[in-house]
mmCIF file of C-alpha atoms in Angstrom:
data_model
loop_
_atom_site.group_PDB
_atom_site.id
_atom_site.type_symbol
_atom_site.label_atom_id
_atom_site.label_comp_id
_atom_site.label_asym_id
_atom_site.label_seq_id
_atom_site.Cartn_x
_atom_site.Cartn_y
_atom_site.Cartn_z
ATOM 1 C CA MET A 1 14.396 -32.521 -22.088
ATOM 2 C CA SER A 2 14.151 -31.773 -18.380
ATOM 3 C CA THR A 3 10.876 -32.712 -16.658
ATOM 4 C CA LEU A 4 8.949 -29.584 -15.682
ATOM 5 C CA ARG A 5 8.047 -29.251 -12.034
ATOM 6 C CA THR A 6 4.715 -28.500 -10.280
ATOM 7 C CA LEU A 7 4.964 -26.587 -7.005
ATOM 8 C CA ARG A 8 2.347 -26.412 -4.240
ATOM 9 C CA ILE A 9 2.151 -24.106 -1.253
ATOM 10 C CA SER A 10 -0.637 -23.317 1.200
ATOM 11 C CA ARG A 11 -1.130 -20.617 3.798
ATOM 12 C CA HIS A 12 -3.795 -19.630 6.295
ATOM 13 C CA PHE A 13 -4.829 -16.010 6.588
ATOM 14 C CA ASP A 14 -6.764 -14.324 9.375
ATOM 15 C CA ALA A 15 -8.727 -12.265 6.768
ATOM 16 C CA SER A 16 -11.815 -12.819 4.676
ATOM 17 C CA PRO A 17 -11.577 -14.634 1.329
ATOM 18 C CA GLU A 18 -12.700 -11.454 -0.414
ATOM 19 C CA ARG A 19 -9.889 -9.363 1.141
ATOM 20 C CA VAL A 20 -7.253 -11.957 0.327
ATOM 21 C CA PHE A 21 -8.519 -12.343 -3.249
ATOM 22 C CA ASP A 22 -8.741 -8.639 -3.895
ATOM 23 C CA ALA A 23 -5.148 -8.119 -2.751
ATOM 24 C CA TRP A 24 -3.963 -9.904 -5.906
ATOM 25 C CA LEU A 25 -5.852 -7.625 -8.313
ATOM 26 C CA ASP A 26 -5.699 -4.173 -6.687
ATOM 27 C CA PRO A 27 -2.674 -2.253 -8.114
ATOM 28 C CA ALA A 28 -2.392 -0.054 -5.021
ATOM 29 C CA THR A 29 -2.201 -3.154 -2.746
ATOM 30 C CA ALA A 30 -0.464 -5.758 -4.927
ATOM 31 C CA GLY A 31 2.553 -3.546 -5.693
ATOM 32 C CA ARG A 32 3.474 -3.565 -2.004
ATOM 33 C CA TRP A 33 3.905 -7.333 -1.637
ATOM 34 C CA LEU A 34 3.610 -9.171 -4.970
ATOM 35 C CA TYR A 35 6.887 -9.736 -6.849
ATOM 36 C CA SER A 36 8.717 -7.031 -4.901
ATOM 37 C CA ALA A 37 12.317 -7.707 -3.998
ATOM 38 C CA PRO A 38 13.735 -6.521 -0.607
ATOM 39 C CA ASN A 39 16.238 -4.252 -2.355
ATOM 40 C CA GLY A 40 13.843 -3.238 -5.157
ATOM 41 C CA GLU A 41 11.546 -0.354 -5.957
ATOM 42 C CA MET A 42 8.205 -1.169 -7.546
ATOM 43 C CA VAL A 43 8.100 1.630 -10.059
ATOM 44 C CA LYS A 44 5.059 0.493 -12.075
ATOM 45 C CA VAL A 45 2.024 -1.773 -11.660
ATOM 46 C CA ASP A 46 -0.375 -2.407 -14.498
ATOM 47 C CA ILE A 47 -3.293 -4.756 -13.852
ATOM 48 C CA ASP A 48 -6.126 -5.392 -16.321
ATOM 49 C CA ALA A 49 -8.296 -7.481 -14.001
ATOM 50 C CA ARG A 50 -10.454 -9.411 -16.508
ATOM 51 C CA VAL A 51 -10.189 -12.765 -18.230
ATOM 52 C CA GLY A 52 -7.791 -12.171 -21.086
ATOM 53 C CA GLY A 53 -6.405 -9.090 -19.425
ATOM 54 C CA ARG A 54 -2.682 -8.803 -18.704
ATOM 55 C CA PHE A 55 -0.565 -7.618 -15.841
ATOM 56 C CA CYS A 56 2.962 -6.214 -15.611
ATOM 57 C CA PHE A 57 4.837 -5.476 -12.369
ATOM 58 C CA THR A 58 8.108 -3.525 -12.893
ATOM 59 C CA ASP A 59 10.520 -3.845 -9.992
ATOM 60 C CA ARG A 60 13.714 -1.770 -10.211
ATOM 61 C CA ARG A 61 16.656 -3.620 -8.663
ATOM 62 C CA ASP A 62 20.122 -2.083 -8.548
ATOM 63 C CA GLY A 63 19.227 0.191 -11.505
ATOM 64 C CA GLU A 64 17.810 -2.645 -13.604
ATOM 65 C CA ASP A 65 14.025 -3.123 -14.324
ATOM 66 C CA VAL A 66 12.683 -6.654 -13.798
ATOM 67 C CA GLU A 67 9.207 -7.217 -15.245
ATOM 68 C CA HIS A 68 6.812 -9.853 -14.036
ATOM 69 C CA VAL A 69 4.109 -10.419 -16.630
ATOM 70 C CA GLY A 70 1.177 -12.658 -17.399
ATOM 71 C CA GLU A 71 -2.431 -13.036 -18.537
ATOM 72 C CA TYR A 72 -5.494 -13.779 -16.430
ATOM 73 C CA LEU A 73 -7.171 -17.071 -17.447
ATOM 74 C CA GLU A 74 -9.813 -17.370 -14.697
ATOM 75 C CA ILE A 75 -11.195 -14.824 -12.251
ATOM 76 C CA ASP A 76 -13.865 -16.160 -9.874
ATOM 77 C CA ARG A 77 -13.984 -13.822 -6.835
ATOM 78 C CA PRO A 78 -13.291 -14.764 -4.119
ATOM 79 C CA ARG A 79 -12.655 -18.433 -4.827
ATOM 80 C CA ARG A 80 -10.223 -18.901 -7.694
ATOM 81 C CA LEU A 81 -7.677 -16.974 -9.724
ATOM 82 C CA VAL A 82 -5.598 -18.461 -12.555
ATOM 83 C CA PHE A 83 -2.979 -16.696 -14.617
ATOM 84 C CA THR A 84 0.086 -17.295 -16.793
ATOM 85 C CA PHE A 85 3.384 -15.952 -15.477
ATOM 86 C CA ALA A 86 6.820 -15.132 -16.805
ATOM 87 C CA VAL A 87 9.882 -13.079 -15.880
ATOM 88 C CA PRO A 88 11.323 -12.301 -19.371
ATOM 89 C CA LYS A 89 14.606 -11.048 -18.015
ATOM 90 C CA TYR A 90 15.431 -14.588 -16.879
ATOM 91 C CA SER A 91 13.273 -16.783 -19.122
ATOM 92 C CA GLU A 92 10.823 -16.350 -21.988
ATOM 93 C CA ALA A 93 8.891 -19.434 -20.851
ATOM 94 C CA TYR A 94 5.397 -18.891 -19.528
ATOM 95 C CA THR A 95 4.215 -20.975 -16.572
ATOM 96 C CA LYS A 96 0.784 -21.305 -14.993
ATOM 97 C CA VAL A 97 -0.313 -20.293 -11.497
ATOM 98 C CA SER A 98 -3.655 -21.294 -9.900
ATOM 99 C CA ILE A 99 -4.848 -19.832 -6.626
ATOM 100 C CA ASP A 100 -7.773 -21.356 -4.694
ATOM 101 C CA ILE A 101 -9.175 -19.748 -1.555
ATOM 102 C CA VAL A 102 -11.672 -21.410 0.862
ATOM 103 C CA PRO A 103 -13.150 -19.904 4.015
ATOM 104 C CA VAL A 104 -11.894 -21.420 7.271
ATOM 105 C CA GLY A 105 -13.476 -20.072 10.440
ATOM 106 C CA TYR A 106 -12.958 -16.295 10.539
ATOM 107 C CA GLY A 107 -10.187 -16.516 7.962
ATOM 108 C CA CYS A 108 -9.347 -18.497 4.865
ATOM 109 C CA GLU A 109 -6.915 -21.042 3.432
ATOM 110 C CA LEU A 110 -5.049 -20.188 0.235
ATOM 111 C CA SER A 111 -3.637 -22.964 -1.944
ATOM 112 C CA LEU A 112 -1.227 -22.015 -4.737
ATOM 113 C CA LEU A 113 -0.297 -24.370 -7.587
ATOM 114 C CA HIS A 114 2.544 -23.317 -9.932
ATOM 115 C CA GLU A 115 2.863 -25.554 -13.023
ATOM 116 C CA ASP A 116 5.532 -25.967 -15.708
ATOM 117 C CA VAL A 117 8.456 -24.636 -13.655
ATOM 118 C CA LEU A 118 11.909 -25.416 -14.976
ATOM 119 C CA PRO A 119 13.782 -27.730 -12.572
ATOM 120 C CA GLU A 120 16.660 -25.281 -12.108
ATOM 121 C CA TRP A 121 14.170 -22.644 -10.902
ATOM 122 C CA ALA A 122 12.054 -24.888 -8.720
ATOM 123 C CA ASP A 123 13.690 -24.289 -5.316
ATOM 124 C CA ALA A 124 13.986 -20.541 -5.820
ATOM 125 C CA THR A 125 10.385 -20.328 -7.014
ATOM 126 C CA GLN A 126 9.101 -22.293 -4.021
ATOM 127 C CA GLU A 127 11.049 -20.127 -1.629
ATOM 128 C CA GLY A 128 9.905 -16.992 -3.516
ATOM 129 C CA TRP A 129 6.218 -17.820 -3.163
ATOM 130 C CA GLY A 130 6.707 -18.509 0.540
ATOM 131 C CA ASP A 131 8.223 -15.032 0.963
ATOM 132 C CA ILE A 132 5.519 -13.430 -1.155
ATOM 133 C CA LEU A 133 2.682 -15.011 0.825
ATOM 134 C CA GLY A 134 4.404 -13.956 4.011
ATOM 135 C CA LYS A 135 4.498 -10.354 2.798
ATOM 136 C CA LEU A 136 0.762 -10.577 1.959
ATOM 137 C CA ASP A 137 0.005 -11.873 5.478
ATOM 138 C CA THR A 138 1.955 -8.922 6.974
ATOM 139 C CA ARG A 139 0.124 -6.397 4.810
ATOM 140 C CA LEU A 140 -3.313 -7.852 5.671
ATOM 141 C CA GLN A 141 -2.485 -7.698 9.382
ATOM 142 C CA ARG A 142 -1.001 -4.174 9.336
ATOM 143 C CA ASP A 143 -3.318 -2.419 6.860
ATOM 144 C CA PRO A 144 -6.981 -2.684 7.843
ATOM 145 C CA SER A 145 -9.546 -1.002 5.644
ATOM 146 C CA ARG A 146 -10.669 2.601 5.987
ATOM 147 C CA GLN A 147 -13.466 3.278 8.472
ATOM 148 C CA LEU A 148 -16.010 5.907 7.581
ATOM 149 C CA LEU A 149 -17.138 6.898 11.095
ATOM 150 C CA ALA A 150 -19.564 9.576 9.830
ATOM 151 C CA ALA A 151 -20.291 11.413 6.573
ATOM 152 C CA ASP A 152 -17.549 13.846 7.428
ATOM 153 C CA THR A 153 -15.065 11.598 9.259
ATOM 154 C CA ALA A 154 -12.569 9.011 7.927
ATOM 155 C CA ARG A 155 -10.279 6.832 10.027
ATOM 156 C CA PHE A 156 -7.261 4.695 9.189
ATOM 157 C CA GLU A 157 -5.306 2.350 11.423
ATOM 158 C CA ARG A 158 -1.831 0.926 10.795
ATOM 159 C CA LEU A 159 0.436 -1.391 12.689
ATOM 160 C CA LEU A 160 3.934 -0.036 12.359
ATOM 161 C CA PRO A 161 7.397 -1.132 13.494
ATOM 162 C CA GLY A 162 8.293 0.412 16.877
ATOM 163 C CA PRO A 163 9.393 1.785 19.131
ATOM 164 C CA ILE A 164 6.702 4.378 19.680
ATOM 165 C CA GLU A 165 9.229 7.250 19.943
ATOM 166 C CA ARG A 166 10.469 6.447 16.443
ATOM 167 C CA VAL A 167 6.954 6.627 14.948
ATOM 168 C CA TRP A 168 6.304 9.861 16.811
ATOM 169 C CA SER A 169 9.395 11.413 15.281
ATOM 170 C CA TYR A 170 8.035 10.671 11.821
ATOM 171 C CA LEU A 171 4.973 12.776 12.724
ATOM 172 C CA THR A 172 6.820 15.727 14.286
ATOM 173 C CA ASP A 173 10.309 15.971 12.737
ATOM 174 C CA SER A 174 10.230 17.969 9.500
ATOM 175 C CA ASP A 175 12.968 15.902 7.719
ATOM 176 C CA LYS A 176 11.416 12.541 8.650
ATOM 177 C CA ARG A 177 7.857 13.713 7.926
ATOM 178 C CA ALA A 178 9.012 14.921 4.518
ATOM 179 C CA GLN A 179 9.814 11.314 3.571
ATOM 180 C CA TRP A 180 6.156 10.268 3.676
ATOM 181 C CA LEU A 181 3.870 13.400 4.009
ATOM 182 C CA GLY A 182 5.265 16.930 3.912
ATOM 183 C CA SER A 183 8.065 18.998 5.358
ATOM 184 C CA GLY A 184 7.652 21.921 7.747
ATOM 185 C CA ALA A 185 9.034 22.808 11.206
ATOM 186 C CA MET A 186 6.417 22.364 13.973
ATOM 187 C CA GLU A 187 6.575 23.280 17.619
ATOM 188 C CA GLN A 188 5.151 20.597 19.853
ATOM 189 C CA ARG A 189 2.975 23.132 21.620
ATOM 190 C CA VAL A 190 -0.787 23.689 21.556
ATOM 191 C CA GLY A 191 -1.644 26.777 19.611
ATOM 192 C CA SER A 192 1.553 26.884 17.502
ATOM 193 C CA GLU A 193 1.065 27.412 13.816
ATOM 194 C CA PHE A 194 3.068 25.856 11.000
ATOM 195 C CA GLN A 195 3.047 25.003 7.329
ATOM 196 C CA LEU A 196 3.366 21.735 5.504
ATOM 197 C CA ARG A 197 5.079 21.640 2.095
ATOM 198 C CA PHE A 198 3.959 18.761 -0.090
ATOM 199 C CA ASP A 199 5.982 17.520 -2.973
ATOM 200 C CA HIS A 200 4.256 14.257 -3.866
ATOM 201 C CA ALA A 201 6.465 13.237 -6.804
ATOM 202 C CA GLN A 202 9.527 13.301 -4.532
ATOM 203 C CA LEU A 203 8.199 10.852 -2.002
ATOM 204 C CA SER A 204 9.652 7.972 -3.977
ATOM 205 C CA GLN A 205 13.088 7.349 -5.441
ATOM 206 C CA THR A 206 11.597 7.440 -8.928
ATOM 207 C CA PRO A 207 9.443 10.613 -9.329
ATOM 208 C CA VAL A 208 6.215 10.333 -11.353
ATOM 209 C CA ALA A 209 4.309 13.424 -12.435
ATOM 210 C CA PRO A 210 0.654 13.823 -11.366
ATOM 211 C CA PRO A 211 -2.208 13.050 -13.783
ATOM 212 C CA PRO A 212 -3.766 16.013 -15.625
ATOM 213 C CA ARG A 213 -6.457 16.318 -12.967
ATOM 214 C CA PHE A 214 -3.769 17.380 -10.465
ATOM 215 C CA ALA A 215 -1.424 19.204 -12.789
ATOM 216 C CA SER A 216 -1.846 22.446 -10.830
ATOM 217 C CA ILE A 217 0.232 21.005 -7.974
ATOM 218 C CA THR A 218 2.997 19.526 -10.092
ATOM 219 C CA ALA A 219 5.473 21.805 -8.320
ATOM 220 C CA GLY A 220 3.959 20.949 -4.922
ATOM 221 C CA LYS A 221 1.657 22.791 -2.574
ATOM 222 C CA THR A 222 1.718 24.419 0.864
ATOM 223 C CA THR A 223 -0.961 24.050 3.536
ATOM 224 C CA HIS A 224 -1.532 25.843 6.839
ATOM 225 C CA HIS A 225 -1.991 24.160 10.207
ATOM 226 C CA ARG A 226 -2.244 24.724 13.962
ATOM 227 C CA VAL A 227 -1.500 22.315 16.835
ATOM 228 C CA LEU A 228 -4.734 21.495 18.664
ATOM 229 C CA ALA A 229 -3.436 18.811 21.081
ATOM 230 C CA CYS A 230 0.031 17.424 21.751
ATOM 231 C CA GLN A 231 0.858 14.698 24.281
ATOM 232 C CA PRO A 232 4.168 13.069 23.227
ATOM 233 C CA PRO A 233 4.416 10.290 22.173
ATOM 234 C CA THR A 234 0.744 9.249 22.063
ATOM 235 C CA LEU A 235 -1.396 12.089 20.677
ATOM 236 C CA LEU A 236 -1.067 14.867 18.130
ATOM 237 C CA ALA A 237 -4.049 16.769 16.739
ATOM 238 C CA ILE A 238 -3.798 19.528 14.133
ATOM 239 C CA SER A 239 -6.058 21.735 12.114
ATOM 240 C CA TRP A 240 -5.977 21.154 8.341
ATOM 241 C CA GLY A 241 -6.239 24.091 6.010
ATOM 242 C CA ASP A 242 -7.433 27.693 6.415
ATOM 243 C CA GLU A 243 -10.469 28.954 8.347
ATOM 244 C CA PRO A 244 -13.378 28.868 7.863
ATOM 245 C CA ASP A 245 -12.993 25.706 5.785
ATOM 246 C CA SER A 246 -10.465 23.926 7.944
ATOM 247 C CA SER A 247 -10.838 20.349 9.042
ATOM 248 C CA GLU A 248 -9.091 18.420 11.853
ATOM 249 C CA VAL A 249 -6.679 15.496 11.931
ATOM 250 C CA SER A 250 -5.649 13.474 14.988
ATOM 251 C CA PHE A 251 -2.805 10.994 15.254
ATOM 252 C CA GLU A 252 -3.062 8.497 18.147
ATOM 253 C CA LEU A 253 -0.233 6.119 18.949
ATOM 254 C CA ALA A 254 -0.415 3.064 21.195
ATOM 255 C CA ARG A 255 2.106 0.334 21.842
ATOM 256 C CA SER A 256 1.169 -3.136 20.571
ATOM 257 C CA GLY A 257 3.910 -5.506 21.609
ATOM 258 C CA GLU A 258 6.949 -4.517 19.538
ATOM 259 C CA GLN A 259 4.749 -2.662 17.125
ATOM 260 C CA VAL A 260 2.867 0.616 17.286
ATOM 261 C CA ARG A 261 -0.795 1.097 16.385
ATOM 262 C CA LEU A 262 -1.240 4.425 14.622
ATOM 263 C CA THR A 263 -4.819 5.701 14.293
ATOM 264 C CA VAL A 264 -5.395 8.653 11.947
ATOM 265 C CA THR A 265 -8.808 10.350 12.099
ATOM 266 C CA HIS A 266 -9.722 13.169 9.752
ATOM 267 C CA CYS A 267 -12.991 14.905 10.704
ATOM 268 C CA LYS A 268 -15.071 17.974 9.744
ATOM 269 C CA LEU A 269 -14.592 17.117 6.065
ATOM 270 C CA LYS A 270 -16.738 18.458 3.229
ATOM 271 C CA PRO A 271 -18.646 15.615 1.515
ATOM 272 C CA THR A 272 -16.863 16.412 -1.747
ATOM 273 C CA ASP A 273 -13.479 16.003 -0.047
ATOM 274 C CA VAL A 274 -13.966 12.642 1.652
ATOM 275 C CA ALA A 275 -12.830 10.478 -1.322
ATOM 276 C CA GLY A 276 -9.738 12.563 -2.075
ATOM 277 C CA VAL A 277 -8.710 12.796 1.550
ATOM 278 C CA SER A 278 -9.209 9.074 2.028
ATOM 279 C CA GLY A 279 -7.106 8.272 -1.020
ATOM 280 C CA GLY A 280 -4.460 10.678 0.192
ATOM 281 C CA TRP A 281 -4.115 9.345 3.703
ATOM 282 C CA HIS A 282 -4.202 5.723 2.416
ATOM 283 C CA THR A 283 -1.312 6.450 0.039
ATOM 284 C CA HIS A 284 0.709 8.512 2.510
ATOM 285 C CA LEU A 285 0.358 5.884 5.255
ATOM 286 C CA ASN A 286 1.504 3.160 2.802
ATOM 287 C CA ILE A 287 4.644 5.273 2.257
ATOM 288 C CA LEU A 288 5.131 5.757 5.986
ATOM 289 C CA ALA A 289 4.879 1.982 6.599
ATOM 290 C CA ASP A 290 7.359 1.274 3.832
ATOM 291 C CA ARG A 291 9.809 3.850 5.167
ATOM 292 C CA LEU A 292 9.628 2.432 8.698
ATOM 293 C CA ASP A 293 10.128 -1.081 7.246
ATOM 294 C CA GLY A 294 13.169 0.081 5.339
ATOM 295 C CA HIS A 295 11.601 -0.435 1.894
ATOM 296 C CA LEU A 296 11.460 1.938 -1.082
ATOM 297 C CA PRO A 297 7.860 3.102 -1.578
ATOM 298 C CA GLN A 298 6.008 3.095 -4.852
ATOM 299 C CA PRO A 299 5.566 6.451 -6.664
ATOM 300 C CA PHE A 300 2.770 8.451 -5.085
ATOM 301 C CA TRP A 301 0.592 9.446 -8.018
ATOM 302 C CA PRO A 302 -0.177 6.102 -9.634
ATOM 303 C CA VAL A 303 -1.134 4.580 -6.252
ATOM 304 C CA PHE A 304 -3.161 7.590 -5.244
ATOM 305 C CA SER A 305 -5.025 7.574 -8.579
ATOM 306 C CA HIS A 306 -6.077 3.968 -8.095
ATOM 307 C CA LEU A 307 -7.186 4.565 -4.500
ATOM 308 C CA LEU A 308 -8.983 7.812 -5.379
ATOM 309 C CA SER A 309 -10.992 5.949 -8.022
ATOM 310 C CA ARG A 310 -11.900 3.246 -5.482
ATOM 311 C CA TYR A 311 -13.051 5.733 -2.843
ATOM 312 C CA GLU A 312 -15.027 7.763 -5.393
ATOM 313 C CA GLN A 313 -16.837 4.527 -6.408
ATOM 314 C CA LEU A 314 -17.614 3.791 -2.722
ATOM 315 C CA SER A 315 -19.016 7.300 -2.236
ATOM 316 C CA GLN A 316 -21.312 6.777 -5.186
ATOM 317 C CA GLY A 317 -22.489 3.353 -4.078
#
């Protein structure tokens, strides 16, 4: 019998222990960095975040589905997470992963212990965890939390791969915008009116139908807009929806080294719309980031549903 291996890896994060811990258990977040292959499409993420609950990440690679599965053994937010782990496509054997997080200054130190690894998989597993934690670090840096500036105003910031002209084109070019938000020709001129055509299920390679709550827009929806401000390539502001109930969205772009900081602010919202709008922008901006990174995004509706539930809980708390 081969002697099973124990692997250890540590990494510092410039983020709070709570934010790092939660990234492992939030389906909308974890699917963007955990167990995802560079050439894969994370088509499904199921997380039952309780002791005894199970998880399953389904990554589609070259037409084949690879499942990463396990059971949560310990959940002690934000200090410790322990779970079993297996990739049945390659081995039926279950291993054990322990994650410990301790605060260090303004950030934290994560230590990962992976036990019972077969010797022939040890090097690949060690390298894999290094890549995975690197992806987590990138996501934490690029995707800060939503800011609720006022009862009717939500703001999101994202650090995106440059140059700034490329990011601008994904805001203004119909074909590029259709890959993450909605299609529709727009004149870059104040006062010009245009429409956006949304087809949420088509934003990913693998379409997923909306939940019953949103069945009325299964075939998509069209919204009306007007350009309020346009200063290429740093500022675009548009109305959102029809008068007298329209709101306003601004997109501000600023160079940040080789990256671009995109700030999206949606104001003049009805209180009942804040959670849905927040979940929508969060999901769409995830897709934009993935597109600019050259990755296949997750299906829209499952991610949006998780985020909508989160923002609805925040609005009630």
